[in-house]
mmCIF file of C-alpha atoms in Angstrom:
data_model
loop_
_atom_site.group_PDB
_atom_site.id
_atom_site.type_symbol
_atom_site.label_atom_id
_atom_site.label_comp_id
_atom_site.label_asym_id
_atom_site.label_seq_id
_atom_site.Cartn_x
_atom_site.Cartn_y
_atom_site.Cartn_z
ATOM 1 C CA UNK A 28 -74.800 -10.978 -15.560
ATOM 2 C CA UNK A 29 -75.239 -7.276 -16.245
ATOM 3 C CA UNK A 30 -77.485 -6.115 -19.068
ATOM 4 C CA UNK A 31 -77.680 -2.511 -20.280
ATOM 5 C CA UNK A 32 -80.508 -1.975 -22.745
ATOM 6 C CA UNK A 33 -81.040 1.161 -24.836
ATOM 7 C CA UNK A 34 -79.694 3.497 -22.142
ATOM 8 C CA UNK A 35 -79.838 7.194 -22.951
ATOM 9 C CA UNK A 36 -78.254 9.902 -20.800
ATOM 10 C CA UNK A 37 -77.571 13.571 -21.492
ATOM 11 C CA UNK A 38 -76.308 16.568 -19.571
ATOM 12 C CA UNK A 39 -78.026 19.558 -21.077
ATOM 13 C CA UNK A 40 -77.315 19.483 -24.794
ATOM 14 C CA UNK A 41 -74.439 17.008 -24.349
ATOM 15 C CA UNK A 42 -75.669 13.525 -25.280
ATOM 16 C CA UNK A 43 -73.308 11.235 -23.387
ATOM 17 C CA UNK A 44 -74.952 7.801 -23.853
ATOM 18 C CA UNK A 45 -77.113 7.266 -26.925
ATOM 19 C CA UNK A 46 -79.270 4.131 -26.692
ATOM 20 C CA UNK A 47 -76.271 2.211 -25.366
ATOM 21 C CA UNK A 48 -76.421 -1.581 -25.223
ATOM 22 C CA UNK A 49 -74.051 -3.900 -23.331
ATOM 23 C CA UNK A 50 -74.154 -7.424 -21.936
ATOM 24 C CA UNK A 51 -71.426 -8.289 -19.439
ATOM 25 C CA UNK A 52 -71.077 -11.992 -18.742
ATOM 26 C CA UNK A 53 -70.311 -13.704 -15.450
ATOM 27 C CA UNK A 54 -66.670 -14.573 -14.706
ATOM 28 C CA UNK A 55 -64.972 -12.281 -17.224
ATOM 29 C CA UNK A 56 -62.782 -9.216 -17.201
ATOM 30 C CA UNK A 57 -64.706 -6.746 -19.310
ATOM 31 C CA UNK A 58 -63.018 -3.454 -20.258
ATOM 32 C CA UNK A 59 -64.898 -0.385 -21.478
ATOM 33 C CA UNK A 60 -62.325 1.551 -23.464
ATOM 34 C CA UNK A 61 -62.530 5.123 -24.702
ATOM 35 C CA UNK A 62 -60.986 8.561 -24.649
ATOM 36 C CA UNK A 63 -61.041 10.624 -21.481
ATOM 37 C CA UNK A 64 -64.306 12.484 -20.825
ATOM 38 C CA UNK A 65 -66.360 10.377 -23.211
ATOM 39 C CA UNK A 66 -68.752 8.857 -20.652
ATOM 40 C CA UNK A 67 -67.089 5.671 -19.444
ATOM 41 C CA UNK A 68 -67.450 6.557 -15.749
ATOM 42 C CA UNK A 69 -71.059 7.553 -16.426
ATOM 43 C CA UNK A 70 -71.732 3.917 -17.350
ATOM 44 C CA UNK A 71 -70.324 2.747 -14.005
ATOM 45 C CA UNK A 72 -72.454 5.282 -12.129
ATOM 46 C CA UNK A 73 -75.526 3.909 -13.884
ATOM 47 C CA UNK A 74 -74.603 0.341 -13.007
ATOM 48 C CA UNK A 75 -74.386 1.140 -9.269
ATOM 49 C CA UNK A 76 -77.472 3.361 -9.289
ATOM 50 C CA UNK A 77 -75.743 6.700 -8.637
ATOM 51 C CA UNK A 78 -77.284 7.913 -11.903
ATOM 52 C CA UNK A 79 -80.587 6.957 -13.528
ATOM 53 C CA UNK A 80 -81.004 6.760 -17.310
ATOM 54 C CA UNK A 81 -83.440 9.077 -19.024
ATOM 55 C CA UNK A 82 -84.573 6.017 -20.935
ATOM 56 C CA UNK A 83 -83.533 2.373 -21.163
ATOM 57 C CA UNK A 84 -82.978 -0.314 -18.559
ATOM 58 C CA UNK A 85 -80.152 -1.735 -16.433
ATOM 59 C CA UNK A 86 -80.298 -5.215 -14.912
ATOM 60 C CA UNK A 87 -77.843 -6.841 -12.509
ATOM 61 C CA UNK A 88 -78.767 -10.481 -12.076
ATOM 62 C CA UNK A 89 -82.394 -10.337 -10.851
ATOM 63 C CA UNK A 90 -82.319 -6.621 -9.959
ATOM 64 C CA UNK A 91 -83.854 -3.979 -12.213
ATOM 65 C CA UNK A 92 -81.596 -1.118 -11.107
ATOM 66 C CA UNK A 93 -83.774 1.655 -12.563
ATOM 67 C CA UNK A 94 -86.516 0.903 -10.116
ATOM 68 C CA UNK A 95 -84.467 0.595 -6.942
ATOM 69 C CA UNK A 96 -84.154 3.198 -4.201
ATOM 70 C CA UNK A 97 -83.133 3.227 -0.555
ATOM 71 C CA UNK A 98 -82.919 -0.151 1.171
ATOM 72 C CA UNK A 99 -83.696 -2.064 -2.036
ATOM 73 C CA UNK A 100 -80.788 -0.379 -3.857
ATOM 74 C CA UNK A 101 -78.486 -1.061 -0.920
ATOM 75 C CA UNK A 102 -79.413 -4.751 -1.032
ATOM 76 C CA UNK A 103 -78.573 -4.942 -4.730
ATOM 77 C CA UNK A 104 -75.213 -3.233 -4.177
ATOM 78 C CA UNK A 105 -74.015 -5.687 -1.490
ATOM 79 C CA UNK A 106 -72.346 -7.794 -4.175
ATOM 80 C CA UNK A 107 -70.659 -4.850 -5.930
ATOM 81 C CA UNK A 108 -67.357 -3.124 -5.036
ATOM 82 C CA UNK A 109 -66.170 0.046 -6.780
ATOM 83 C CA UNK A 110 -62.476 0.941 -6.988
ATOM 84 C CA UNK A 111 -62.316 4.675 -7.596
ATOM 85 C CA UNK A 112 -59.770 6.439 -9.782
ATOM 86 C CA UNK A 113 -57.917 8.162 -6.940
ATOM 87 C CA UNK A 114 -58.467 5.354 -4.423
ATOM 88 C CA UNK A 115 -60.934 7.241 -2.210
ATOM 89 C CA UNK A 116 -59.154 6.188 0.990
ATOM 90 C CA UNK A 117 -59.937 7.895 4.290
ATOM 91 C CA UNK A 118 -56.921 10.071 5.108
ATOM 92 C CA UNK A 119 -57.553 10.055 8.859
ATOM 93 C CA UNK A 120 -57.631 6.241 9.035
ATOM 94 C CA UNK A 121 -54.744 3.789 9.000
ATOM 95 C CA UNK A 122 -54.373 1.378 6.116
ATOM 96 C CA UNK A 123 -55.813 -1.417 8.280
ATOM 97 C CA UNK A 124 -58.814 0.747 9.212
ATOM 98 C CA UNK A 125 -59.362 1.609 5.532
ATOM 99 C CA UNK A 126 -59.199 -1.975 4.327
ATOM 100 C CA UNK A 127 -61.404 -3.263 7.174
ATOM 101 C CA UNK A 128 -63.971 -0.422 6.936
ATOM 102 C CA UNK A 129 -66.730 -2.393 5.233
ATOM 103 C CA UNK A 130 -66.331 -5.337 7.602
ATOM 104 C CA UNK A 131 -66.571 -3.108 10.686
ATOM 105 C CA UNK A 132 -69.651 -1.349 9.385
ATOM 106 C CA UNK A 133 -71.617 -4.090 7.722
ATOM 107 C CA UNK A 134 -70.466 -7.679 7.994
ATOM 108 C CA UNK A 135 -72.019 -10.027 10.537
ATOM 109 C CA UNK A 136 -71.669 -13.683 11.382
ATOM 110 C CA UNK A 137 -74.784 -15.388 12.629
ATOM 111 C CA UNK A 138 -76.347 -12.028 13.401
ATOM 112 C CA UNK A 139 -73.325 -10.875 15.424
ATOM 113 C CA UNK A 140 -70.677 -8.401 14.347
ATOM 114 C CA UNK A 141 -67.466 -10.006 13.183
ATOM 115 C CA UNK A 142 -64.743 -9.830 15.860
ATOM 116 C CA UNK A 143 -61.812 -7.393 15.741
ATOM 117 C CA UNK A 144 -59.393 -10.326 15.582
ATOM 118 C CA UNK A 145 -61.232 -11.762 12.599
ATOM 119 C CA UNK A 146 -61.160 -8.405 10.851
ATOM 120 C CA UNK A 147 -57.443 -7.971 11.532
ATOM 121 C CA UNK A 148 -56.708 -11.376 10.007
ATOM 122 C CA UNK A 149 -58.794 -10.692 6.921
ATOM 123 C CA UNK A 150 -57.174 -7.277 6.472
ATOM 124 C CA UNK A 151 -53.699 -8.790 6.630
ATOM 125 C CA UNK A 152 -54.671 -11.495 4.125
ATOM 126 C CA UNK A 153 -56.266 -9.010 1.747
ATOM 127 C CA UNK A 154 -53.183 -6.772 1.772
ATOM 128 C CA UNK A 155 -50.904 -9.770 1.120
ATOM 129 C CA UNK A 156 -52.931 -10.603 -1.973
ATOM 130 C CA UNK A 157 -52.104 -7.233 -3.497
ATOM 131 C CA UNK A 158 -48.427 -7.445 -2.511
ATOM 132 C CA UNK A 159 -48.598 -5.118 0.506
ATOM 133 C CA UNK A 160 -47.441 -6.554 3.788
ATOM 134 C CA UNK A 161 -46.665 -4.793 7.052
ATOM 135 C CA UNK A 162 -48.211 -1.431 6.222
ATOM 136 C CA UNK A 163 -51.348 -1.779 8.356
ATOM 137 C CA UNK A 164 -50.327 1.015 10.749
ATOM 138 C CA UNK A 165 -49.400 3.530 8.039
ATOM 139 C CA UNK A 166 -51.747 6.220 6.692
ATOM 140 C CA UNK A 167 -52.564 6.911 3.000
ATOM 141 C CA UNK A 168 -50.270 9.953 3.033
ATOM 142 C CA UNK A 169 -47.354 7.660 3.930
ATOM 143 C CA UNK A 170 -47.516 5.540 0.762
ATOM 144 C CA UNK A 171 -47.243 6.068 -2.985
ATOM 145 C CA UNK A 172 -50.090 6.552 -5.457
ATOM 146 C CA UNK A 173 -49.669 3.038 -6.811
ATOM 147 C CA UNK A 174 -49.771 1.577 -3.324
ATOM 148 C CA UNK A 175 -52.905 3.542 -2.516
ATOM 149 C CA UNK A 176 -54.617 2.013 -5.523
ATOM 150 C CA UNK A 177 -53.608 -1.450 -4.380
ATOM 151 C CA UNK A 178 -54.935 -0.693 -0.903
ATOM 152 C CA UNK A 179 -58.249 0.351 -2.449
ATOM 153 C CA UNK A 180 -58.324 -2.964 -4.359
ATOM 154 C CA UNK A 181 -57.706 -4.839 -1.107
ATOM 155 C CA UNK A 182 -60.540 -2.889 0.549
ATOM 156 C CA UNK A 183 -62.959 -3.650 -2.281
ATOM 157 C CA UNK A 184 -62.110 -7.354 -2.506
ATOM 158 C CA UNK A 185 -62.046 -8.116 1.199
ATOM 159 C CA UNK A 186 -65.782 -8.960 1.423
ATOM 160 C CA UNK A 187 -65.636 -11.071 -1.745
ATOM 161 C CA UNK A 188 -68.160 -9.280 -3.964
ATOM 162 C CA UNK A 189 -69.450 -10.836 -7.159
ATOM 163 C CA UNK A 190 -68.709 -7.691 -9.152
ATOM 164 C CA UNK A 191 -65.694 -5.350 -8.923
ATOM 165 C CA UNK A 192 -65.793 -2.099 -10.887
ATOM 166 C CA UNK A 193 -62.575 -0.227 -11.586
ATOM 167 C CA UNK A 194 -62.652 3.434 -12.620
ATOM 168 C CA UNK A 195 -59.459 4.279 -14.581
ATOM 169 C CA UNK A 196 -57.227 2.148 -12.330
ATOM 170 C CA UNK A 197 -53.940 3.014 -14.086
ATOM 171 C CA UNK A 198 -54.398 6.740 -14.602
ATOM 172 C CA UNK A 199 -51.371 8.780 -13.507
ATOM 173 C CA UNK A 200 -49.150 5.749 -13.010
ATOM 174 C CA UNK A 201 -45.830 4.943 -14.644
ATOM 175 C CA UNK A 202 -45.777 1.857 -16.918
ATOM 176 C CA UNK A 203 -44.244 -0.462 -14.335
ATOM 177 C CA UNK A 204 -46.747 0.507 -11.628
ATOM 178 C CA UNK A 205 -49.583 0.242 -14.184
ATOM 179 C CA UNK A 206 -48.466 -3.309 -14.902
ATOM 180 C CA UNK A 207 -48.531 -4.086 -11.186
ATOM 181 C CA UNK A 208 -52.105 -2.818 -10.962
ATOM 182 C CA UNK A 209 -53.064 -4.909 -14.006
ATOM 183 C CA UNK A 210 -51.637 -7.978 -12.304
ATOM 184 C CA UNK A 211 -53.599 -7.199 -9.125
ATOM 185 C CA UNK A 212 -56.809 -6.965 -11.168
ATOM 186 C CA UNK A 213 -56.152 -10.353 -12.765
ATOM 187 C CA UNK A 214 -55.255 -11.924 -9.427
ATOM 188 C CA UNK A 215 -58.461 -10.671 -7.781
ATOM 189 C CA UNK A 216 -60.513 -11.994 -10.690
ATOM 190 C CA UNK A 217 -58.845 -15.384 -10.410
ATOM 191 C CA UNK A 218 -59.413 -15.413 -6.663
ATOM 192 C CA UNK A 219 -63.037 -14.284 -6.548
ATOM 193 C CA UNK A 220 -64.287 -15.985 -9.761
ATOM 194 C CA UNK A 221 -66.755 -13.142 -10.183
ATOM 195 C CA UNK A 222 -66.982 -10.421 -12.807
ATOM 196 C CA UNK A 223 -64.572 -7.539 -13.279
ATOM 197 C CA UNK A 224 -65.498 -4.333 -15.123
ATOM 198 C CA UNK A 225 -62.766 -1.811 -15.920
ATOM 199 C CA UNK A 226 -63.181 1.564 -17.577
ATOM 200 C CA UNK A 227 -59.994 2.856 -19.086
ATOM 201 C CA UNK A 228 -58.317 4.845 -21.860
ATOM 202 C CA UNK A 229 -55.132 2.773 -21.383
ATOM 203 C CA UNK A 230 -54.996 0.384 -24.358
ATOM 204 C CA UNK A 231 -51.739 -1.441 -23.427
ATOM 205 C CA UNK A 232 -53.056 -2.335 -19.963
ATOM 206 C CA UNK A 233 -56.428 -3.243 -21.417
ATOM 207 C CA UNK A 234 -54.772 -5.760 -23.775
ATOM 208 C CA UNK A 235 -52.974 -7.387 -20.860
ATOM 209 C CA UNK A 236 -56.101 -8.090 -18.787
ATOM 210 C CA UNK A 237 -59.257 -8.095 -20.921
ATOM 211 C CA UNK A 238 -61.350 -11.061 -21.893
ATOM 212 C CA UNK A 239 -63.506 -8.709 -23.928
ATOM 213 C CA UNK A 240 -63.171 -5.037 -24.861
ATOM 214 C CA UNK A 241 -65.981 -2.593 -25.630
ATOM 215 C CA UNK A 242 -64.994 0.650 -27.361
ATOM 216 C CA UNK A 243 -67.188 3.604 -26.364
ATOM 217 C CA UNK A 244 -67.281 6.371 -28.972
ATOM 218 C CA UNK A 245 -69.965 8.901 -29.899
ATOM 219 C CA UNK A 246 -72.179 7.669 -27.060
ATOM 220 C CA UNK A 247 -72.405 4.097 -28.325
ATOM 221 C CA UNK A 248 -70.426 0.878 -28.258
ATOM 222 C CA UNK A 249 -68.600 0.856 -31.583
ATOM 223 C CA UNK A 250 -66.792 -2.479 -31.032
ATOM 224 C CA UNK A 251 -67.226 -5.330 -28.556
ATOM 225 C CA UNK A 252 -64.814 -8.213 -29.038
ATOM 226 C CA UNK A 253 -62.010 -10.303 -27.598
ATOM 227 C CA UNK A 254 -58.611 -8.523 -27.617
ATOM 228 C CA UNK A 255 -57.251 -10.169 -30.789
ATOM 229 C CA UNK A 256 -60.405 -9.425 -32.827
ATOM 230 C CA UNK A 257 -60.498 -5.894 -31.357
ATOM 231 C CA UNK A 258 -56.981 -5.115 -32.516
ATOM 232 C CA UNK A 259 -57.769 -6.332 -36.046
ATOM 233 C CA UNK A 260 -60.699 -3.941 -36.574
ATOM 234 C CA UNK A 261 -60.409 -0.837 -38.737
ATOM 235 C CA UNK A 262 -61.812 1.720 -36.277
ATOM 236 C CA UNK A 263 -59.721 4.954 -36.316
ATOM 237 C CA UNK A 264 -58.858 4.695 -32.613
ATOM 238 C CA UNK A 265 -57.594 1.124 -33.054
ATOM 239 C CA UNK A 266 -55.805 2.076 -36.251
ATOM 240 C CA UNK A 267 -54.006 4.942 -34.466
ATOM 241 C CA UNK A 268 -52.848 2.619 -31.713
ATOM 242 C CA UNK A 269 -51.723 -0.019 -34.203
ATOM 243 C CA UNK A 270 -49.570 2.578 -35.917
ATOM 244 C CA UNK A 271 -47.953 3.406 -32.560
ATOM 245 C CA UNK A 272 -47.064 -0.175 -31.493
ATOM 246 C CA UNK A 273 -46.700 -1.700 -34.972
ATOM 247 C CA UNK A 274 -49.445 -4.284 -34.343
ATOM 248 C CA UNK A 275 -47.380 -5.997 -31.641
ATOM 249 C CA UNK A 276 -49.889 -8.718 -30.756
ATOM 250 C CA UNK A 277 -47.515 -10.100 -28.143
ATOM 251 C CA UNK A 278 -49.011 -7.450 -25.855
ATOM 252 C CA UNK A 279 -52.201 -9.524 -25.760
ATOM 253 C CA UNK A 280 -51.653 -11.989 -22.950
ATOM 254 C CA UNK A 281 -55.187 -13.274 -22.507
ATOM 255 C CA UNK A 282 -56.219 -13.476 -26.197
ATOM 256 C CA UNK A 283 -55.571 -17.211 -26.568
ATOM 257 C CA UNK A 284 -57.786 -18.027 -23.557
ATOM 258 C CA UNK A 285 -60.457 -15.573 -24.751
ATOM 259 C CA UNK A 286 -60.667 -16.991 -28.297
ATOM 260 C CA UNK A 287 -59.965 -20.677 -27.726
ATOM 261 C CA UNK A 288 -60.800 -21.227 -24.002
#
């Protein structure tokens, strides 16, 4: 479980997070929704310790993230994977080398480094799970933007972390590719049985995948609810979207499980 308590963060006179509170449960897809540039990615950076709050506290399971530095912070982050907005793949490496990077650098079995054959098998399996087979020898420049994002998901999921954090995973993608990424996110959640956190400004994709949605506005969480309840609120951002789609609740695929499951 992740708990964010009364977190405040500013950049000069710009107050980005104002005593923000969140509780993210185990085994859910939790989406932090909001307009671009409003501070969603800042929340992710606080969760993984890249930023420290000026006040407030962040807890991940038994770790008090505010207090961690160096080796202690690294230990806390072993169970967290971050999928960056642009994929953050290494251009000079093949797809196989990108996906297997963490395993080569960190993973051991019984105190010994995992074998190259083991890594190759895990890489192939991880790529299959995101619908990419036979591209191990290609480079990131050889594949599309949507494929690069799926490769980054395969790289993050390969060591089976408890938490996967996605930073704007559908930005810059056409609707069909965005849907493919949404399906990958759901599949990884079903496979790992951990916790998925997505920051996004993409409401249609959010409705397809979210168990709960938190709306960030004015530095605080204005709404935190299951998708169906979220879409029935009278917040101006939700109202604007409802006017666009005509309150088409068929877009909400997970609502029934969220409310009744």
